[in-house]
């Protein structure tokens, strides 16, 4: 697997750009290769993989799982376009409480590697979008939570998104007592 790995502003979070093989049939892209991930010190154990389909103007997030079920995530867009956001929740991190925005779409193969202690969310720019997730621990309803989408200074494209009632009830960043420690 040929992949370029780029640091982001948030330590431990990486943007991966794999080689896309194209020919007269279309294209082929390898998303995960254990040996390559191991060479770069990235997690190689994943327990679930799933996708979400979202309509335009939807915000999902800012999601994460609490200990002991915290997890690493890999996310990428296979249809449409999203503004993908990560938020650092790790105490003692140089970027604690800061976020970074990425443009993910089905034309440019950008993959985000999101370490433990970061919240994740996105805004759907296109008519619809499909986002793929690979996670290192299985979904745990008792540990699944998030930060209120509009409490972290994120410049979302709208102030009136389509958002779930659950996501609208998340705690504000200022009131969150983080269990995550930056290492």
XYZ file of N, CA, C and O in Angstrom:
732
model
N 0.858 -1.181 0.000
C 0.000 0.000 0.000
C 0.897 1.235 0.000
O 1.711 1.415 0.876
N 0.729 2.068 -0.968
C 1.421 3.353 -1.028
C 0.488 4.391 -0.407
O -0.646 4.548 -0.831
N 0.971 5.046 0.645
C 0.145 6.049 1.323
C 1.035 7.187 1.804
O 2.143 6.952 2.291
N 0.564 8.398 1.617
C 1.234 9.560 2.197
C 0.510 9.880 3.492
O -0.728 9.923 3.524
N 1.288 10.094 4.563
C 0.702 10.371 5.867
C 1.129 11.770 6.293
O 2.324 12.078 6.331
N 0.127 12.603 6.592
C 0.379 13.997 6.943
C -0.052 14.261 8.382
O -1.133 13.829 8.803
N 0.785 14.988 9.116
C 0.390 15.456 10.440
C -0.725 16.479 10.276
O -0.812 17.155 9.256
N -1.547 16.587 11.293
C -2.544 17.647 11.339
C -2.136 18.601 12.456
O -1.117 18.404 13.108
N -2.940 19.609 12.699
C -2.645 20.533 13.796
C -2.779 19.855 15.150
O -2.172 20.274 16.126
N -3.583 18.795 15.206
C -3.852 18.107 16.466
C -2.950 16.878 16.564
O -3.013 15.976 15.723
N -2.080 16.833 17.579
C -1.119 15.723 17.698
C -1.805 14.351 17.739
O -2.810 14.176 18.419
N -1.231 13.418 16.967
C -1.751 12.058 16.948
C -2.842 11.826 15.930
O -3.192 10.694 15.644
N -3.394 12.896 15.384
C -4.400 12.795 14.327
C -3.677 12.970 12.997
O -2.861 13.884 12.845
N -3.969 12.082 12.045
C -3.279 12.126 10.766
C -4.259 12.125 9.611
O -5.346 11.561 9.703
N -3.840 12.749 8.516
C -4.566 12.678 7.250
C -3.767 11.749 6.350
O -2.586 11.975 6.099
N -4.409 10.678 5.921
C -3.769 9.686 5.064
C -4.297 9.832 3.647
O -5.511 9.986 3.447
N -3.396 9.796 2.683
C -3.785 9.882 1.278
C -3.202 8.672 0.558
O -2.019 8.651 0.213
N -4.020 7.622 0.362
C -3.519 6.426 -0.313
C -3.440 6.635 -1.828
O -4.104 7.513 -2.387
N -2.607 5.818 -2.454
C -2.501 5.862 -3.917
C -3.779 5.299 -4.508
O -4.297 4.277 -4.059
N -4.305 5.996 -5.499
C -5.495 5.549 -6.228
C -5.013 4.976 -7.559
O -4.314 5.654 -8.324
N -5.357 3.724 -7.821
C -4.985 3.067 -9.078
C -6.162 3.224 -10.044
O -7.272 2.798 -9.745
N -5.889 3.852 -11.191
C -6.947 4.100 -12.173
C -6.597 3.447 -13.501
O -5.434 3.387 -13.896
N -7.627 2.961 -14.165
C -7.485 2.453 -15.525
C -8.819 2.632 -16.238
O -9.711 3.329 -15.721
N -8.983 2.009 -17.385
C -10.195 2.198 -18.192
C -11.466 1.717 -17.473
O -12.573 2.103 -17.839
N -11.334 0.881 -16.442
C -12.503 0.377 -15.714
C -12.984 1.338 -14.643
O -14.116 1.285 -14.199
N -12.062 2.187 -14.132
C -12.386 3.074 -13.020
C -11.189 3.179 -12.097
O -10.065 3.366 -12.566
N -11.422 2.988 -10.803
C -10.315 3.132 -9.856
C -10.390 2.082 -8.758
O -11.433 1.467 -8.526
N -9.248 1.913 -8.075
C -9.124 0.982 -6.961
C -8.270 1.661 -5.903
O -7.196 2.189 -6.209
N -8.742 1.642 -4.642
C -8.006 2.281 -3.550
C -7.990 1.356 -2.350
O -9.047 0.903 -1.903
N -6.799 1.093 -1.820
C -6.671 0.296 -0.605
C -6.709 1.249 0.579
O -5.904 2.170 0.672
N -7.621 1.025 1.511
C -7.836 1.906 2.650
C -6.980 1.500 3.847
O -6.502 2.342 4.586
N -6.803 0.211 4.048
C -6.110 -0.273 5.232
C -5.173 -1.413 4.864
O -5.558 -2.322 4.129
N -3.952 -1.351 5.388
C -2.979 -2.425 5.241
C -2.213 -2.516 6.549
O -1.507 -1.581 6.931
N -2.387 -3.615 7.262
C -1.854 -3.747 8.622
C -0.366 -3.415 8.714
O 0.054 -2.660 9.592
N 0.440 -3.977 7.823
C 1.885 -3.756 7.909
C 2.251 -2.284 7.758
O 3.141 -1.784 8.446
N 1.594 -1.577 6.862
C 1.868 -0.142 6.668
C 1.471 0.640 7.914
O 2.217 1.508 8.377
N 0.312 0.330 8.477
C -0.113 1.008 9.703
C 0.880 0.733 10.839
O 1.231 1.632 11.588
N 1.322 -0.518 10.952
C 2.303 -0.864 11.994
C 3.602 -0.078 11.817
O 4.172 0.408 12.788
N 4.085 0.040 10.584
C 5.325 0.777 10.306
C 5.242 2.230 10.778
O 6.250 2.825 11.126
N 4.054 2.789 10.770
C 3.862 4.190 11.153
C 3.333 4.349 12.582
O 2.978 5.450 12.998
N 3.267 3.240 13.327
C 2.830 3.294 14.718
C 1.344 3.554 14.894
O 0.915 4.024 15.947
N 0.561 3.232 13.874
C -0.889 3.441 13.934
C -1.582 2.159 14.390
O -1.081 1.056 14.175
N -2.736 2.324 15.018
C -3.517 1.183 15.489
C -3.848 0.245 14.334
O -4.168 0.692 13.229
N -3.782 -1.056 14.588
C -4.095 -2.042 13.553
C -5.228 -2.984 13.960
O -5.575 -3.891 13.212
N -5.802 -2.783 15.135
C -6.870 -3.667 15.607
C -8.200 -2.911 15.541
O -8.383 -1.916 16.239
N -9.111 -3.391 14.707
C -10.429 -2.762 14.563
C -11.502 -3.817 14.755
O -11.370 -4.945 14.280
N -12.557 -3.449 15.491
C -13.596 -4.416 15.819
C -14.892 -4.213 15.039
O -15.683 -5.139 14.935
N -15.106 -3.002 14.543
C -16.332 -2.732 13.788
C -16.029 -1.807 12.627
O -15.107 -0.998 12.676
N -16.867 -1.948 11.597
C -16.823 -1.036 10.462
C -18.266 -0.763 10.069
O -19.084 -1.680 10.020
N -18.577 0.503 9.822
C -19.948 0.866 9.476
C -19.951 2.139 8.665
O -18.913 2.759 8.453
N -21.139 2.534 8.177
C -21.241 3.783 7.437
C -22.507 4.507 7.825
O -23.461 3.920 8.343
N -22.491 5.823 7.591
C -23.686 6.634 7.786
C -23.999 7.328 6.475
O -23.090 7.691 5.725
N -25.281 7.461 6.194
C -25.750 8.256 5.052
C -26.462 9.466 5.641
O -27.316 9.328 6.515
N -26.108 10.618 5.145
C -26.691 11.847 5.679
C -27.171 12.743 4.557
O -26.585 12.764 3.469
N -28.213 13.497 4.862
C -28.764 14.467 3.919
C -28.009 15.794 4.046
O -27.335 16.042 5.042
N -28.182 16.633 3.039
C -27.572 17.961 3.054
C -28.034 18.743 4.277
O -29.174 18.616 4.716
N -27.124 19.520 4.869
C -27.373 20.379 6.020
C -27.468 19.605 7.342
O -27.891 20.150 8.348
N -27.063 18.340 7.336
C -27.037 17.537 8.568
C -25.697 17.740 9.266
O -24.650 17.774 8.621
N -25.747 17.888 10.594
C -24.543 17.799 11.419
C -24.702 16.569 12.296
O -25.722 16.400 12.959
N -23.687 15.721 12.286
C -23.595 14.588 13.206
C -22.395 14.852 14.101
O -21.301 15.078 13.619
N -22.603 14.808 15.392
C -21.453 14.996 16.274
C -21.766 15.925 17.417
O -22.879 16.414 17.524
N -20.780 16.110 18.187
C -19.380 15.703 18.167
C -19.237 14.451 19.039
O -19.300 14.540 20.253
N -19.056 13.304 18.433
C -19.155 11.999 19.093
C -17.813 11.417 19.548
O -16.790 11.644 18.922
N -17.881 10.602 20.619
C -16.753 9.813 21.110
C -17.287 8.820 22.129
O -18.440 8.916 22.555
N -16.447 7.857 22.518
C -16.793 6.919 23.579
C -15.882 7.157 24.771
O -14.688 7.392 24.624
N -16.479 7.087 25.954
C -15.743 7.257 27.203
C -15.008 5.982 27.591
O -15.410 4.888 27.177
N -13.966 6.096 28.426
C -13.311 4.901 28.973
C -14.318 4.081 29.776
O -15.247 4.649 30.345
N -14.209 2.786 29.775
C -13.095 2.009 29.238
C -13.287 1.599 27.778
O -12.541 0.769 27.270
N -14.248 2.174 27.084
C -14.547 1.787 25.700
C -14.131 2.847 24.679
O -14.655 2.893 23.577
N -13.167 3.715 25.055
C -12.660 4.719 24.128
C -12.055 4.033 22.910
O -11.600 2.900 23.006
N -12.063 4.718 21.754
C -11.592 4.037 20.550
C -10.914 4.973 19.564
O -11.160 6.169 19.540
N -10.059 4.365 18.759
C -9.458 5.000 17.593
C -10.468 4.877 16.460
O -11.160 3.857 16.351
N -10.560 5.916 15.607
C -11.453 5.864 14.445
C -10.666 6.170 13.179
O -9.738 6.983 13.192
N -11.073 5.529 12.117
C -10.649 5.888 10.772
C -11.925 6.269 10.035
O -12.905 5.520 10.069
N -11.938 7.447 9.394
C -13.131 7.881 8.656
C -12.738 8.363 7.265
O -11.660 8.912 7.064
N -13.646 8.133 6.311
C -13.447 8.625 4.949
C -14.803 8.663 4.251
O -15.751 7.968 4.630
N -14.911 9.515 3.253
C -16.165 9.735 2.534
C -16.138 8.977 1.213
O -15.200 9.146 0.422
N -17.161 8.158 0.973
C -17.216 7.401 -0.280
C -18.275 7.925 -1.238
O -18.343 7.494 -2.387
N -19.106 8.861 -0.776
C -20.118 9.445 -1.641
C -20.455 10.830 -1.123
O -20.704 11.002 0.074
N -20.439 11.823 -1.989
C -20.793 13.171 -1.594
C -19.623 13.932 -1.002
O -18.457 13.617 -1.262
N -19.966 14.939 -0.175
C -18.933 15.800 0.407
C -19.349 16.248 1.801
O -20.497 16.621 2.033
N -18.378 16.228 2.724
C -18.620 16.674 4.099
C -17.490 17.580 4.569
O -16.371 17.522 4.056
N -17.818 18.416 5.546
C -16.812 19.107 6.343
C -16.664 18.266 7.591
O -17.603 18.146 8.374
N -15.523 17.647 7.762
C -15.285 16.745 8.872
C -14.506 17.499 9.947
O -13.564 18.222 9.635
N -14.912 17.335 11.207
C -14.328 18.113 12.297
C -13.860 17.183 13.405
O -14.571 16.259 13.796
N -12.653 17.456 13.901
C -12.160 16.764 15.088
C -11.910 17.807 16.167
O -11.557 18.952 15.884
N -12.134 17.413 17.421
C -12.018 18.300 18.573
C -11.201 17.585 19.639
O -11.539 16.478 20.048
N -10.124 18.220 20.087
C -9.216 17.614 21.053
C -9.776 17.745 22.463
O -10.001 18.857 22.954
N -9.983 16.611 23.143
C -10.522 16.574 24.504
C -9.497 16.055 25.510
O -9.839 15.753 26.651
N -8.228 15.972 25.116
C -7.195 15.382 25.960
C -6.543 16.445 26.856
O -5.913 17.387 26.359
N -6.693 16.264 28.155
C -6.069 17.161 29.125
C -4.563 17.152 28.904
O -3.971 16.109 28.639
N -3.936 18.298 29.009
C -2.499 18.512 28.813
C -2.070 18.467 27.351
O -0.878 18.588 27.059
N -2.993 18.309 26.421
C -2.644 18.377 25.010
C -2.386 19.834 24.639
O -3.094 20.735 25.104
N -1.411 20.106 23.782
C -1.184 21.488 23.353
C -2.349 22.050 22.552
O -2.445 23.268 22.380
N -3.256 21.174 22.098
C -4.417 21.647 21.343
C -5.738 21.330 22.053
O -6.792 21.262 21.412
N -5.685 21.155 23.373
C -6.918 20.854 24.132
C -7.980 21.926 23.845
O -7.702 23.123 23.887
N -9.194 21.474 23.534
C -10.309 22.384 23.270
C -10.300 23.008 21.886
O -11.217 23.729 21.520
N -9.282 22.695 21.103
C -9.193 23.227 19.736
C -9.714 22.178 18.752
O -9.752 20.989 19.032
N -10.093 22.665 17.592
C -10.621 21.769 16.558
C -9.897 22.008 15.238
O -9.209 23.019 15.069
N -10.091 21.074 14.329
C -9.581 21.215 12.972
C -10.646 20.690 12.015
O -11.335 19.705 12.313
N -10.776 21.366 10.879
C -11.787 21.024 9.879
C -11.093 20.458 8.637
O -10.084 21.003 8.185
N -11.661 19.394 8.087
C -11.143 18.747 6.882
C -12.262 18.638 5.856
O -13.423 18.435 6.214
N -11.901 18.729 4.594
C -12.856 18.525 3.507
C -12.685 17.087 3.018
O -11.607 16.717 2.545
N -13.720 16.292 3.174
C -13.708 14.910 2.692
C -14.765 14.770 1.616
O -15.894 15.265 1.778
N -14.402 14.097 0.524
C -15.384 13.857 -0.532
C -15.026 12.605 -1.310
O -13.996 11.977 -1.056
N -15.879 12.259 -2.265
C -15.676 11.027 -3.025
C -14.728 11.206 -4.210
O -14.449 10.252 -4.929
N -14.196 12.388 -4.418
C -13.274 12.639 -5.528
C -11.810 12.603 -5.099
O -10.939 12.265 -5.875
N -11.540 13.010 -3.860
C -10.180 13.015 -3.325
C -10.150 12.058 -2.146
O -10.927 12.198 -1.208
N -9.264 11.084 -2.189
C -9.237 10.069 -1.141
C -8.419 10.565 0.050
O -7.215 10.391 0.106
N -9.085 11.225 0.973
C -8.500 11.628 2.245
C -9.090 10.738 3.322
O -10.311 10.579 3.393
N -8.242 10.181 4.136
C -8.675 9.335 5.241
C -8.186 9.999 6.520
O -7.037 10.417 6.598
N -9.052 10.109 7.525
C -8.635 10.661 8.806
C -8.412 9.537 9.803
O -9.266 8.653 9.961
N -7.272 9.591 10.466
C -6.948 8.683 11.557
C -7.126 9.498 12.831
O -6.405 10.471 13.059
N -8.121 9.130 13.639
C -8.515 9.906 14.818
C -8.190 9.110 16.075
O -8.814 8.079 16.335
N -7.222 9.569 16.864
C -6.826 8.821 18.056
C -7.847 8.961 19.191
O -8.764 9.790 19.137
N -7.626 8.187 20.230
C -8.457 8.256 21.438
C -8.371 9.662 22.029
O -7.310 10.272 22.056
N -9.508 10.148 22.503
C -9.545 11.446 23.171
C -9.948 12.600 22.280
O -9.930 13.751 22.717
N -10.335 12.312 21.050
C -10.819 13.340 20.139
C -12.285 13.085 19.829
O -12.681 11.942 19.605
N -13.065 14.141 19.837
C -14.462 14.046 19.407
C -14.492 14.222 17.891
O -13.646 14.918 17.313
N -15.482 13.615 17.250
C -15.594 13.649 15.798
C -17.010 14.017 15.383
O -17.982 13.565 15.985
N -17.109 14.843 14.362
C -18.406 15.185 13.796
C -18.230 15.664 12.368
O -17.114 15.858 11.892
N -19.355 15.874 11.678
C -19.270 16.386 10.310
C -20.559 17.075 9.900
O -21.617 16.876 10.483
N -20.421 17.894 8.870
C -21.533 18.611 8.240
C -21.616 18.145 6.788
O -20.601 18.114 6.079
N -22.814 17.792 6.327
C -23.005 17.318 4.954
C -23.225 18.495 4.016
O -24.224 19.207 4.121
N -22.284 18.687 3.091
C -22.355 19.780 2.119
C -23.162 19.406 0.881
O -23.865 20.237 0.331
N -23.038 18.163 0.430
C -23.697 17.718 -0.796
C -25.138 17.287 -0.507
O -25.559 17.227 0.648
N -25.876 16.964 -1.557
C -27.273 16.539 -1.395
C -27.381 15.356 -0.435
O -28.274 15.298 0.399
N -26.453 14.408 -0.559
C -26.308 13.299 0.390
C -24.817 12.996 0.500
O -24.034 13.364 -0.379
N -24.436 12.308 1.563
C -23.048 11.873 1.730
C -23.028 10.569 2.518
O -23.848 10.357 3.410
N -22.066 9.722 2.178
C -21.867 8.465 2.888
C -20.466 8.482 3.482
O -19.480 8.628 2.749
N -20.405 8.352 4.800
C -19.137 8.351 5.516
C -18.899 6.954 6.080
O -19.783 6.376 6.704
N -17.700 6.425 5.837
C -17.297 5.112 6.344
C -16.497 5.297 7.617
O -15.713 6.244 7.723
N -16.685 4.360 8.572
C -15.979 4.383 9.850
C -15.386 3.012 10.115
O -16.032 2.000 9.880
N -14.185 2.989 10.645
C -13.566 1.773 11.155
C -13.155 2.142 12.575
O -12.485 3.159 12.775
N -13.554 1.341 13.588
C -13.299 1.688 14.987
C -12.607 0.547 15.722
O -12.807 -0.623 15.408
N -11.794 0.920 16.717
C -10.990 -0.073 17.426
C -11.726 -0.764 18.567
O -11.234 -1.754 19.098
N -12.885 -0.254 18.952
C -13.714 -0.926 19.965
C -15.167 -0.882 19.493
O -15.590 0.073 18.854
N -15.910 -1.890 19.862
C -17.311 -1.969 19.458
C -18.145 -0.899 20.136
O -17.800 -0.391 21.203
N -19.248 -0.577 19.496
C -20.166 0.416 20.020
C -20.648 0.009 21.406
O -21.064 -1.131 21.624
N -20.584 0.941 22.343
C -21.024 0.704 23.718
C -21.995 1.820 24.094
O -21.565 2.946 24.377
N -23.298 1.548 24.085
C -24.272 2.603 24.375
C -24.018 3.326 25.695
O -24.215 4.549 25.781
N -23.562 2.615 26.722
C -23.331 3.243 28.029
C -22.144 4.211 28.018
O -22.071 5.104 28.857
N -21.219 4.045 27.066
C -20.025 4.903 26.987
C -20.088 5.904 25.845
O -19.240 6.787 25.742
N -21.076 5.775 24.990
C -21.201 6.648 23.824
C -21.776 7.994 24.237
O -22.819 8.063 24.885
N -21.102 9.078 23.864
C -21.556 10.411 24.232
C -20.999 11.430 23.249
O -20.499 11.068 22.185
N -21.062 12.701 23.624
C -20.539 13.731 22.738
C -20.524 15.097 23.385
O -20.952 15.287 24.521
N -20.019 16.045 22.630
C -19.982 17.459 22.998
C -21.001 18.182 22.125
O -21.082 17.913 20.913
N -21.748 19.106 22.705
C -22.751 19.867 21.960
C -22.091 20.523 20.749
O -21.065 21.203 20.868
N -22.675 20.334 19.598
C -22.105 20.711 18.309
C -21.733 22.187 18.196
O -20.795 22.542 17.487
N -22.425 23.067 18.893
C -22.200 24.507 18.725
C -21.546 25.136 19.959
O -21.715 26.320 20.212
N -20.769 24.337 20.713
C -20.176 24.872 21.944
C -18.656 24.926 21.921
O -18.043 25.249 22.934
N -18.038 24.624 20.776
C -16.577 24.548 20.732
C -15.950 25.556 19.768
O -14.799 25.408 19.384
N -16.715 26.541 19.347
C -16.168 27.570 18.459
C -15.957 27.115 17.029
O -15.208 27.734 16.278
N -16.629 26.045 16.623
C -16.505 25.525 15.261
C -17.325 26.402 14.320
O -18.482 26.715 14.601
N -16.724 26.783 13.197
C -17.414 27.615 12.198
C -18.208 26.716 11.249
O -17.806 26.477 10.111
N -19.334 26.231 11.725
C -20.199 25.405 10.882
C -20.803 26.285 9.790
O -21.041 27.477 10.009
N -21.127 25.726 8.628
C -21.705 26.522 7.538
C -23.129 27.007 7.807
O -23.647 27.811 7.047
N -23.767 26.508 8.868
C -25.131 26.916 9.186
C -25.324 26.985 10.690
O -24.618 26.320 11.444
N -26.284 27.782 11.107
C -26.685 27.829 12.519
C -27.991 27.058 12.726
O -28.479 26.940 13.846
N -28.563 26.545 11.628
C -29.818 25.798 11.709
C -29.701 24.456 10.987
O -30.391 24.203 10.006
N -28.825 23.578 11.488
C -28.646 22.274 10.830
C -29.776 21.314 11.164
O -30.553 21.539 12.098
N -29.817 20.240 10.426
C -30.639 19.091 10.798
C -29.769 18.291 11.762
O -28.652 17.904 11.417
N -30.283 18.081 12.964
C -29.479 17.420 13.989
C -30.398 16.567 14.862
O -31.561 16.927 15.086
N -29.897 15.471 15.339
C -30.723 14.580 16.161
C -30.994 15.215 17.522
O -30.201 16.026 18.015
N -32.091 14.819 18.135
C -32.398 15.325 19.480
C -31.309 14.885 20.461
O -30.942 15.635 21.367
N -30.773 13.686 20.276
C -29.687 13.197 21.129
C -28.471 14.122 21.044
O -27.911 14.528 22.051
N -28.031 14.447 19.824
C -26.872 15.318 19.647
C -27.132 16.727 20.193
O -26.217 17.396 20.669
N -28.365 17.172 20.132
C -28.724 18.505 20.643
C -28.696 18.571 22.171
O -28.738 19.663 22.732
N -28.644 17.416 22.836
C -28.647 17.381 24.299
C -27.276 17.116 24.901
O -27.140 17.033 26.119
N -26.238 17.007 24.073
C -24.891 16.773 24.599
C -24.427 17.941 25.462
O -24.869 19.080 25.297
N -23.490 17.658 26.340
C -22.912 18.650 27.246
C -22.086 19.666 26.447
O -21.497 19.331 25.417
N -22.071 20.905 26.926
C -21.233 21.931 26.313
C -19.771 21.687 26.689
O -19.472 21.196 27.774
N -18.876 22.051 25.789
C -17.453 21.825 26.009
C -16.983 22.432 27.328
O -16.227 21.804 28.063
N -17.441 23.622 27.661
C -17.019 24.292 28.904
C -17.392 23.512 30.162
O -16.765 23.679 31.206
N -18.405 22.666 30.088
C -18.872 21.908 31.252
C -18.374 20.460 31.270
O -18.694 19.710 32.188
N -17.610 20.071 30.262
C -17.154 18.684 30.135
C -15.922 18.444 30.996
O -14.937 19.174 30.910
N -15.966 17.407 31.826
C -14.824 16.972 32.645
C -14.160 15.806 31.910
O -14.624 14.667 31.988
N -13.101 16.088 31.215
C -12.477 15.087 30.347
C -11.752 13.995 31.129
O -10.947 14.282 31.999
N -11.988 12.723 30.747
C -11.229 11.619 31.311
C -9.985 11.292 30.494
O -9.223 10.400 30.834
N -9.786 12.018 29.372
C -8.694 11.723 28.457
C -7.452 12.541 28.813
O -7.537 13.735 29.035
N -6.301 11.872 28.842
C -5.030 12.523 29.162
C -4.119 12.410 27.938
O -3.957 11.321 27.380
N -3.529 13.509 27.541
C -2.577 13.519 26.426
C -1.288 12.835 26.833
O -0.744 13.116 27.901
N -0.787 11.943 25.997
C 0.466 11.217 26.292
C 1.499 11.524 25.240
O 1.247 11.596 24.095
